[in-house]
CSV table of C-alpha atoms in Angstrom, one decimal:
chain,number,residue,atom,x,y,z
A,126,MET,CA,195.9,248.5,97.8
A,127,ARG,CA,192.5,249.9,97.7
A,128,ASP,CA,190.2,249.7,94.8
A,129,VAL,CA,189.2,253.3,94.9
A,130,VAL,CA,190.3,256.4,96.9
A,131,ILE,CA,188.0,259.3,96.8
A,132,VAL,CA,189.5,262.7,97.9
A,133,GLY,CA,186.9,264.8,99.4
A,134,GLY,CA,184.2,263.8,101.9
A,135,GLY,CA,181.4,266.3,101.0
A,136,PRO,CA,178.1,265.2,99.8
A,137,VAL,CA,179.4,264.3,96.2
A,138,GLY,CA,182.4,262.2,97.6
A,139,ILE,CA,180.2,260.3,100.3
A,140,LEU,CA,177.5,259.6,97.8
A,141,LEU,CA,180.0,258.1,95.4
A,142,GLY,CA,181.6,256.1,98.2
A,143,CYS,CA,178.1,254.6,99.0
A,144,LEU,CA,177.4,253.7,95.5
A,145,LEU,CA,180.6,252.0,95.0
A,146,ALA,CA,180.3,250.3,98.4
A,147,VAL,CA,176.9,248.8,97.5
A,148,ARG,CA,178.6,247.3,94.5
A,149,GLY,CA,181.3,245.5,96.7
A,150,VAL,CA,184.1,247.9,95.8
A,151,ASP,CA,186.9,248.5,98.4
A,152,VAL,CA,186.7,252.3,98.8
A,153,GLU,CA,188.0,254.8,101.2
A,154,VAL,CA,187.2,258.5,101.4
A,155,LEU,CA,189.7,261.1,102.6
A,156,GLU,CA,188.2,264.3,104.1
A,157,GLN,CA,190.4,267.3,105.3
A,158,ARG,CA,187.8,268.4,107.8
A,159,ARG,CA,187.8,266.9,111.2
A,160,GLN,CA,184.3,268.1,111.9
A,161,PRO,CA,181.6,268.5,109.2
A,162,SER,CA,180.3,272.0,108.4
A,163,MET,CA,177.1,273.1,110.0
A,164,ARG,CA,176.3,275.8,107.4
A,165,SER,CA,173.0,275.2,105.6
A,166,ARG,CA,174.6,275.7,102.1
A,167,ALA,CA,172.9,273.6,99.3
A,168,ILE,CA,169.3,272.8,100.2
A,169,GLY,CA,167.5,271.7,97.0
A,170,ILE,CA,167.6,267.9,96.0
A,171,HIS,CA,166.0,267.1,92.6
A,172,PRO,CA,164.2,264.0,91.5
A,173,PRO,CA,167.2,262.3,89.7
A,174,SER,CA,169.1,262.8,93.0
A,175,LEU,CA,166.4,261.3,94.9
A,176,GLY,CA,166.7,258.2,92.7
A,177,ALA,CA,170.4,258.0,93.5
A,178,LEU,CA,169.6,258.2,97.2
A,179,GLU,CA,167.1,255.4,96.8
A,180,GLN,CA,169.9,253.1,95.5
A,181,ILE,CA,171.7,253.5,98.7
A,182,GLY,CA,168.8,253.2,100.9
A,183,VAL,CA,168.4,256.7,102.4
A,184,ALA,CA,165.9,258.3,100.0
A,185,ASP,CA,162.8,257.7,102.4
A,186,ASP,CA,164.6,258.9,105.5
A,187,LEU,CA,165.8,262.2,103.8
A,188,ILE,CA,162.4,262.8,102.3
A,189,ALA,CA,160.7,262.4,105.8
A,190,ARG,CA,163.1,265.1,107.2
A,191,ALA,CA,162.7,267.6,104.2
A,192,VAL,CA,160.2,269.9,102.8
A,193,ARG,CA,158.6,268.8,99.5
A,194,ILE,CA,158.5,271.7,97.0
A,195,ARG,CA,155.9,270.6,94.4
A,196,GLY,CA,156.2,273.7,92.1
A,197,GLY,CA,157.0,277.3,91.8
A,198,ILE,CA,155.5,280.8,91.1
A,199,VAL,CA,157.1,283.6,89.1
A,200,SER,CA,155.8,287.1,89.9
A,201,CYS,CA,156.6,290.8,89.1
A,202,ASP,CA,155.1,293.9,90.5
A,203,GLY,CA,152.8,291.8,92.7
A,204,ARG,CA,151.4,290.0,89.7
A,205,THR,CA,151.8,286.3,89.1
A,206,LEU,CA,153.4,285.7,85.7
A,207,GLY,CA,153.3,281.9,85.8
A,208,ARG,CA,153.1,278.8,87.8
A,209,LEU,CA,155.1,275.6,87.3
A,210,SER,CA,154.3,272.0,88.8
A,211,PHE,CA,157.1,269.6,89.1
A,212,ALA,CA,154.6,266.8,88.8
A,213,GLU,CA,154.9,267.2,85.1
A,214,ALA,CA,158.5,266.4,85.1
A,215,ALA,CA,158.8,263.2,87.4
A,216,ALA,CA,156.3,260.4,88.2
A,217,ARG,CA,158.1,258.7,91.0
A,218,TYR,CA,159.3,261.8,92.8
A,219,PRO,CA,156.9,264.7,91.5
A,220,PHE,CA,158.6,267.3,93.7
A,221,VAL,CA,161.9,268.9,94.8
A,222,VAL,CA,162.9,268.5,98.4
A,223,ALA,CA,164.7,271.0,100.6
A,224,LEU,CA,166.9,270.1,103.4
A,225,PRO,CA,170.0,271.8,104.9
A,226,GLN,CA,173.2,270.4,103.4
A,227,TYR,CA,174.6,269.4,106.9
A,228,GLU,CA,171.4,267.2,107.4
A,229,THR,CA,172.0,265.5,104.0
A,230,GLU,CA,175.7,265.0,104.8
A,231,ALA,CA,174.9,263.5,108.2
A,232,LEU,CA,172.5,260.9,106.5
A,233,LEU,CA,175.1,260.0,103.9
A,234,ARG,CA,178.0,259.6,106.4
A,235,ALA,CA,175.8,257.3,108.6
A,236,ARG,CA,175.0,255.2,105.6
A,237,PHE,CA,178.5,255.1,104.5
A,238,GLU,CA,179.8,254.0,107.9
A,239,GLN,CA,177.2,251.2,107.7
A,240,LEU,CA,178.5,249.9,104.3
A,241,ARG,CA,182.2,250.7,105.0
A,242,PRO,CA,182.9,250.8,108.7
A,243,GLY,CA,186.0,253.2,109.1
A,244,GLY,CA,186.0,254.0,105.3
A,245,LEU,CA,185.7,257.8,106.0
A,246,ARG,CA,189.1,259.3,107.0
A,247,PRO,CA,188.7,262.8,108.6
A,248,GLY,CA,191.7,265.1,109.2
A,249,VAL,CA,193.6,263.9,106.1
A,250,THR,CA,195.1,266.5,103.9
A,251,VAL,CA,196.0,265.3,100.4
A,252,LEU,CA,199.3,266.8,99.1
A,253,GLY,CA,199.7,265.1,95.8
A,254,VAL,CA,198.5,262.5,93.3
A,255,ARG,CA,200.7,260.4,91.0
A,256,ASP,CA,199.4,258.1,88.1
A,257,LEU,CA,201.9,255.2,87.9
A,258,GLY,CA,200.2,253.4,85.1
A,259,ASP,CA,198.9,250.4,86.9
A,260,HIS,CA,197.9,252.2,90.1
A,261,VAL,CA,197.8,255.8,91.6
A,262,GLU,CA,199.8,257.1,94.6
A,263,VAL,CA,198.1,259.5,96.9
A,264,THR,CA,200.5,261.5,99.3
A,265,SER,CA,198.9,263.0,102.3
A,266,ARG,CA,199.5,264.6,105.7
A,267,GLY,CA,197.5,262.3,108.1
A,268,ARG,CA,197.6,259.0,106.1
A,269,GLY,CA,201.1,258.9,104.5
A,270,THR,CA,201.1,257.4,101.0
A,271,ILE,CA,198.0,255.4,100.0
A,272,ARG,CA,197.8,253.4,96.8
A,273,ALA,CA,194.7,252.7,94.8
A,274,ARG,CA,193.7,251.2,91.4
A,275,TYR,CA,191.6,254.4,90.8
A,276,VAL,CA,191.4,257.9,92.5
A,277,VAL,CA,188.6,260.3,92.3
A,278,GLY,CA,188.9,263.9,93.0
A,279,ALA,CA,185.8,265.2,94.7
A,280,ASP,CA,187.6,267.9,96.6
A,281,GLY,CA,185.8,271.0,95.4
A,282,ALA,CA,186.5,274.0,93.1
A,283,ARG,CA,190.0,274.4,94.7
A,284,SER,CA,190.7,270.8,93.9
A,285,VAL,CA,194.2,269.7,94.7
A,286,VAL,CA,193.7,266.5,92.5
A,287,ARG,CA,192.9,268.7,89.6
A,288,ASP,CA,196.0,270.9,90.0
A,289,ALA,CA,198.1,267.8,90.5
A,290,LEU,CA,197.1,266.6,87.1
A,291,HIS,CA,197.5,270.0,85.4
A,292,ILE,CA,193.9,270.0,84.0
A,293,GLY,CA,192.8,273.4,82.7
A,294,TRP,CA,190.2,275.3,84.5
A,295,THR,CA,188.2,277.5,82.1
A,296,SER,CA,185.8,280.4,83.0
A,297,HIS,CA,182.4,280.4,81.6
A,298,GLY,CA,180.7,283.7,82.6
A,299,GLY,CA,179.4,284.5,86.0
A,300,GLY,CA,180.4,287.6,88.2
A,301,GLU,CA,176.9,288.3,89.7
A,302,THR,CA,176.8,288.7,93.4
A,303,TYR,CA,174.0,287.6,95.9
A,304,LEU,CA,172.9,287.8,99.4
A,305,MET,CA,171.5,284.7,101.0
A,306,GLY,CA,169.8,284.2,104.4
A,307,ASP,CA,167.3,281.9,106.3
A,308,PHE,CA,164.3,283.3,108.1
A,309,ALA,CA,161.3,282.1,109.9
A,310,GLU,CA,158.3,281.8,107.6
A,311,PRO,CA,156.3,285.1,107.5
A,312,GLY,CA,153.3,284.6,109.6
A,313,GLU,CA,155.0,281.9,111.8
A,314,GLY,CA,155.2,284.3,114.7
A,315,GLY,CA,157.6,286.9,115.8
A,316,ALA,CA,157.9,290.6,114.9
A,317,GLY,CA,156.4,291.6,111.7
A,318,ALA,CA,154.6,288.3,111.2
A,319,GLY,CA,151.2,289.9,111.0
A,320,ASN,CA,152.4,291.7,107.8
A,321,ALA,CA,153.5,288.8,106.0
A,322,GLY,CA,152.6,288.5,102.4
A,323,VAL,CA,151.3,292.1,102.4
A,324,ARG,CA,153.0,294.3,99.9
A,325,GLY,CA,154.8,297.2,101.8
A,326,GLU,CA,154.9,300.8,100.9
A,327,GLY,CA,158.2,300.8,99.1
A,328,ALA,CA,159.2,300.7,95.5
A,329,ALA,CA,157.7,297.3,94.9
A,330,GLY,CA,154.3,298.1,96.3
A,331,ALA,CA,154.2,301.4,94.5
A,332,ALA,CA,155.1,299.6,91.3
A,333,SER,CA,152.2,297.0,91.6
A,334,GLY,CA,149.5,299.8,91.7
A,335,GLY,CA,148.0,298.1,94.9
A,336,ALA,CA,146.7,294.7,95.4
A,337,GLY,CA,143.4,295.3,93.7
A,338,SER,CA,145.2,296.2,90.4
A,339,SER,CA,146.7,292.6,90.0
A,340,GLY,CA,143.7,290.5,90.7
A,341,GLU,CA,146.0,288.1,92.6
A,342,ALA,CA,145.5,289.4,96.1
A,343,GLY,CA,146.1,286.5,98.6
A,344,SER,CA,146.9,284.0,95.8
A,345,GLY,CA,150.0,285.7,94.3
A,346,ALA,CA,153.6,285.1,95.1
A,347,ALA,CA,153.8,287.2,98.1
A,348,GLY,CA,150.9,285.2,99.6
A,349,ALA,CA,152.6,282.0,98.5
A,350,ALA,CA,155.7,282.7,100.5
A,351,SER,CA,153.8,281.8,103.7
A,352,GLY,CA,154.2,278.1,104.2
A,353,SER,CA,152.8,277.0,100.8
A,354,GLY,CA,155.6,274.4,100.0
A,355,GLU,CA,156.3,276.3,96.7
A,356,ALA,CA,159.4,278.1,95.6
A,357,VAL,CA,158.8,281.9,94.6
A,358,LEU,CA,160.9,283.8,92.2
A,359,TYR,CA,160.3,287.6,92.3
A,360,PHE,CA,161.5,288.9,88.9
A,361,GLU,CA,161.5,292.5,90.2
A,362,ARG,CA,162.8,295.7,88.6
A,363,GLY,CA,165.7,296.0,91.0
A,364,GLY,CA,166.8,292.5,90.5
A,365,VAL,CA,165.6,288.9,91.4
A,366,VAL,CA,164.6,287.7,94.8
A,367,GLU,CA,164.2,283.9,95.3
A,368,SER,CA,162.5,282.4,98.2
A,369,PHE,CA,162.4,278.4,99.1
A,370,PRO,CA,160.8,276.6,102.0
A,371,LEU,CA,162.9,274.9,104.5
A,372,PRO,CA,162.0,272.5,107.4
A,373,ASN,CA,160.9,273.8,110.9
A,374,GLY,CA,159.0,276.6,109.5
A,375,ARG,CA,161.9,278.5,108.1
A,376,ARG,CA,162.5,279.9,104.5
A,377,ARG,CA,165.5,280.6,102.5
A,378,TRP,CA,165.8,284.1,100.6
A,379,VAL,CA,168.4,284.9,98.0
A,380,ALA,CA,168.7,288.5,96.5
A,381,LEU,CA,170.7,289.7,93.7
A,382,THR,CA,173.1,292.7,94.9
A,383,ASP,CA,175.1,295.4,93.2
A,384,GLY,CA,178.2,294.0,94.7
A,385,LEU,CA,179.6,291.7,97.3
A,386,VAL,CA,178.4,292.9,100.6
A,387,THR,CA,180.3,290.6,103.0
A,388,ASP,CA,179.4,292.9,106.0
A,389,ALA,CA,175.7,292.8,105.6
A,390,CYS,CA,173.4,291.6,108.4
A,391,SER,CA,170.0,289.8,108.3
A,392,ALA,CA,168.2,293.3,108.5
A,393,ASP,CA,170.0,294.4,105.3
A,394,LEU,CA,168.8,291.5,103.4
A,395,ALA,CA,165.3,291.8,104.8
A,396,GLY,CA,165.4,295.4,103.7
A,397,ILE,CA,166.4,294.6,100.1
A,398,ILE,CA,163.4,291.9,100.1
A,399,ARG,CA,161.0,294.4,101.5
A,400,ASP,CA,161.9,297.1,98.9
A,401,ARG,CA,161.7,294.9,96.0
A,402,THR,CA,158.8,292.7,96.8
A,403,GLY,CA,156.9,294.2,99.8
A,404,VAL,CA,157.2,291.1,101.8
A,405,LEU,CA,158.1,292.0,105.5
A,406,LEU,CA,160.1,289.3,107.2
A,407,PRO,CA,160.5,288.7,110.8
A,408,PRO,CA,164.0,289.5,112.5
A,409,SER,CA,166.6,286.8,112.4
A,410,ALA,CA,169.7,286.4,114.5
A,411,ASP,CA,171.4,284.3,111.6
A,412,PRO,CA,173.8,286.4,109.6
A,413,PRO,CA,173.4,286.1,105.8
A,414,SER,CA,176.0,284.9,103.4
A,415,ALA,CA,177.4,287.0,100.5
A,416,PHE,CA,178.7,285.1,97.4
A,417,SER,CA,180.0,285.9,94.0
A,418,VAL,CA,179.0,283.5,91.3
A,419,ARG,CA,181.7,281.8,89.3
A,420,GLN,CA,181.2,279.3,86.5
A,421,ARG,CA,184.2,277.3,85.5
A,422,LEU,CA,184.6,273.9,83.7
A,423,ALA,CA,187.5,271.5,83.8
A,424,ASP,CA,188.9,270.7,80.3
A,425,ARG,CA,188.6,267.2,81.1
A,426,MET,CA,187.3,264.9,83.9
A,427,LEU,CA,189.4,262.0,83.2
A,428,ALA,CA,193.2,261.5,83.4
A,429,GLY,CA,194.3,257.9,83.3
A,430,ARG,CA,193.3,256.4,86.4
A,431,VAL,CA,192.3,259.6,88.0
A,432,VAL,CA,188.7,261.1,87.6
A,433,LEU,CA,187.2,264.4,88.8
A,434,VAL,CA,183.4,264.7,89.9
A,435,GLY,CA,181.4,267.5,91.3
A,436,ASP,CA,182.8,271.1,91.9
A,437,ALA,CA,186.3,269.7,91.2
A,438,ALA,CA,185.2,269.2,87.7
A,439,HIS,CA,182.6,272.0,87.2
A,440,GLU,CA,181.7,275.0,89.4
A,441,ILE,CA,178.1,276.0,88.4
A,442,SER,CA,176.1,278.9,89.6
A,443,PRO,CA,174.0,278.0,92.7
A,444,ILE,CA,171.2,279.9,91.3
A,445,GLY,CA,168.9,277.1,90.3
A,446,GLY,CA,170.0,274.7,92.7
A,447,GLN,CA,172.3,272.6,90.2
A,448,GLY,CA,175.6,272.3,91.8
A,449,MET,CA,175.3,269.6,94.3
A,450,ASN,CA,172.9,267.6,92.2
A,451,LEU,CA,175.1,267.8,89.2
A,452,GLY,CA,177.9,266.3,91.2
A,453,TRP,CA,175.6,263.6,92.4
A,454,LEU,CA,174.7,262.8,88.8
A,455,ASP,CA,178.5,262.5,88.1
A,456,ALA,CA,178.5,260.0,90.9
A,457,VAL,CA,175.6,257.9,89.6
A,458,ALA,CA,177.4,257.7,86.1
A,459,LEU,CA,180.8,257.0,87.6
A,460,ALA,CA,180.1,254.2,90.0
A,461,PRO,CA,179.0,251.6,87.3
A,462,ALA,CA,181.9,252.7,85.0
A,463,VAL,CA,184.5,252.2,87.8
A,464,ALA,CA,183.0,248.9,88.9
A,465,LEU,CA,183.2,247.6,85.3
A,466,ALA,CA,186.9,248.9,84.9
A,467,LEU,CA,187.7,246.9,88.1
A,468,ALA,CA,185.9,243.8,87.1
A,469,ASP,CA,187.0,244.0,83.4
A,470,PRO,CA,190.3,245.9,82.9
A,471,ALA,CA,190.0,245.5,79.1
A,472,SER,CA,186.8,247.6,79.4
A,473,ALA,CA,188.1,250.3,81.6
A,474,GLU,CA,189.4,252.9,79.0
A,475,ALA,CA,186.1,252.8,77.0
A,476,ALA,CA,183.8,253.0,80.0
A,477,LEU,CA,185.7,255.8,81.7
A,478,ALA,CA,185.9,257.8,78.4
A,479,GLU,CA,182.3,257.5,77.9
A,480,PHE,CA,181.8,258.8,81.4
A,481,ASP,CA,184.1,261.8,80.5
A,482,ARG,CA,182.4,262.6,77.4
A,483,ARG,CA,178.7,262.4,78.7
A,484,ARG,CA,179.3,264.2,82.0
A,485,ARG,CA,181.2,267.1,80.6
A,486,ARG,CA,178.4,267.6,78.0
A,487,SER,CA,176.1,267.7,80.8
A,488,ALA,CA,178.2,270.2,82.7
A,489,ARG,CA,178.2,272.4,79.8
A,490,MET,CA,174.4,272.2,79.5
A,491,ALA,CA,174.1,273.1,83.3
A,492,ALA,CA,176.3,276.2,82.9
A,493,ARG,CA,174.2,277.4,80.0
A,494,GLN,CA,171.1,276.8,82.0
A,495,ALA,CA,172.5,278.6,84.9
A,496,GLY,CA,173.6,281.4,82.7
A,497,PHE,CA,169.9,281.8,81.5
A,498,ASN,CA,168.6,281.8,85.1
A,499,MET,CA,170.9,284.6,86.1
A,500,ALA,CA,170.3,286.7,83.0
A,501,MET,CA,166.4,286.4,83.6
A,502,GLY,CA,167.0,287.7,87.2
A,503,ARG,CA,169.0,290.8,86.3
A,504,PRO,CA,167.5,294.3,86.7
A,505,ALA,CA,165.1,295.3,84.1
A,506,SER,CA,162.8,298.2,83.1
A,507,GLY,CA,160.9,299.4,80.2
A,508,VAL,CA,160.9,297.3,77.0
A,509,ARG,CA,163.3,294.8,78.4
A,510,LEU,CA,161.0,294.3,81.6
A,511,ARG,CA,158.0,293.8,79.3
A,512,ALA,CA,159.8,291.4,77.0
A,513,ARG,CA,161.1,289.2,79.9
A,514,ASN,CA,157.7,289.1,81.6
A,515,ALA,CA,156.1,288.1,78.2
A,516,LEU,CA,158.7,285.3,77.9
A,517,VAL,CA,157.9,284.0,81.4
A,518,ARG,CA,154.3,283.9,80.6
A,519,VAL,CA,155.0,282.0,77.3
A,520,LEU,CA,157.2,279.4,79.2
A,521,ALA,CA,154.6,278.9,81.9
A,522,VAL,CA,152.0,277.2,79.5
A,523,PRO,CA,152.1,274.1,77.6
A,524,PRO,CA,154.1,272.8,75.9
A,525,ALA,CA,156.9,274.9,77.2
A,526,ARG,CA,155.8,274.3,80.8
A,527,GLY,CA,156.6,270.6,80.7
A,528,ILE,CA,160.0,271.4,79.0
A,529,LEU,CA,160.7,273.9,81.7
A,530,ALA,CA,159.7,271.6,84.5
A,531,ARG,CA,162.2,268.9,83.2
A,532,ALA,CA,164.9,271.6,83.0
A,533,PHE,CA,164.3,272.8,86.6
A,534,THR,CA,164.3,269.3,88.0
A,535,MET,CA,167.4,268.4,86.0
A,536,ARG,CA,165.8,265.6,84.0
A,537,TRP,CA,168.0,266.2,81.1
A,538,LEU,CA,171.3,266.3,82.9
């Protein structure tokens, strides 16, 4: 009988496996995929998560591969509304790092293999979970029936574990749609690179009144999008555009859309960005991803000897980069609670109940923050536009700036 079986070998499940393994726990991870996904997906890793990666000995390696994002810029109509420095939020890691998810997962898998050789079981489909009081049975295709003292569901928003326990799954807003794609940095070469950072002749350029009217030419958000190591949020009239640096001279762009445009090509996304911000992107052969935001929370994260973490417990808008990091913080909180429950069964109920209470509270806070982020990025004009821009300016100066930096680096979750 295993101490712990984790269902789901994504970044949350594997990190939890590592955190348990370094505590001497006999842990096995079941993963349905035979091969890892090579999609970029989640890229932002916040300071609390870097602290978790430090616990398992991979933080330095990951930071060496990633881009450090030391702050952010918010702009509208070519004018910089405010700047945010992440140095105000974290002393040890005064930055957010960006790395494609498949590279992050590869580092975690390699470390887990060092800690628990053969502990990751790919190609296993979990069919059901039964809590029998003193242990849990997991039925699967690929491994048969597995017994464990505790089971953790880290199997995503369509969680088989959550469904098997009949745990409620409640919607908390959402519905916005976005288009996301990765492009070479403007100015790194290729067609259109010579125009990088220059506002075009479309609606965004006309709205700015020309570079001379802003007083920010060359130092504003459009210029900052060229290899500055800063995130840029364009709160434009037609809807938000977000931009984040990536390794190897690339940058991620995310734009709010009127609907789910699953057939869009990279030129379509580049057109939206040009029309709203005036930034001209080089051509890209990589197709963009369209996604619809859903925000849902599990009614509970604990049922007897079974626990939920990550997207199985809370599906949070990716706008703001909270999803993967929130799951990692679940893992950081759960690992010592499970280790205590195994070592001292009399303490198990209280330790796991405290985990459930605190992490559901954090998930609710993250959902509210994500809702605020999405509301700020909606199309705006007239009085609403002026009010939103005034709010951004207020939030970008002390003392609000420090609070905002803590929020965007997940220091309170």
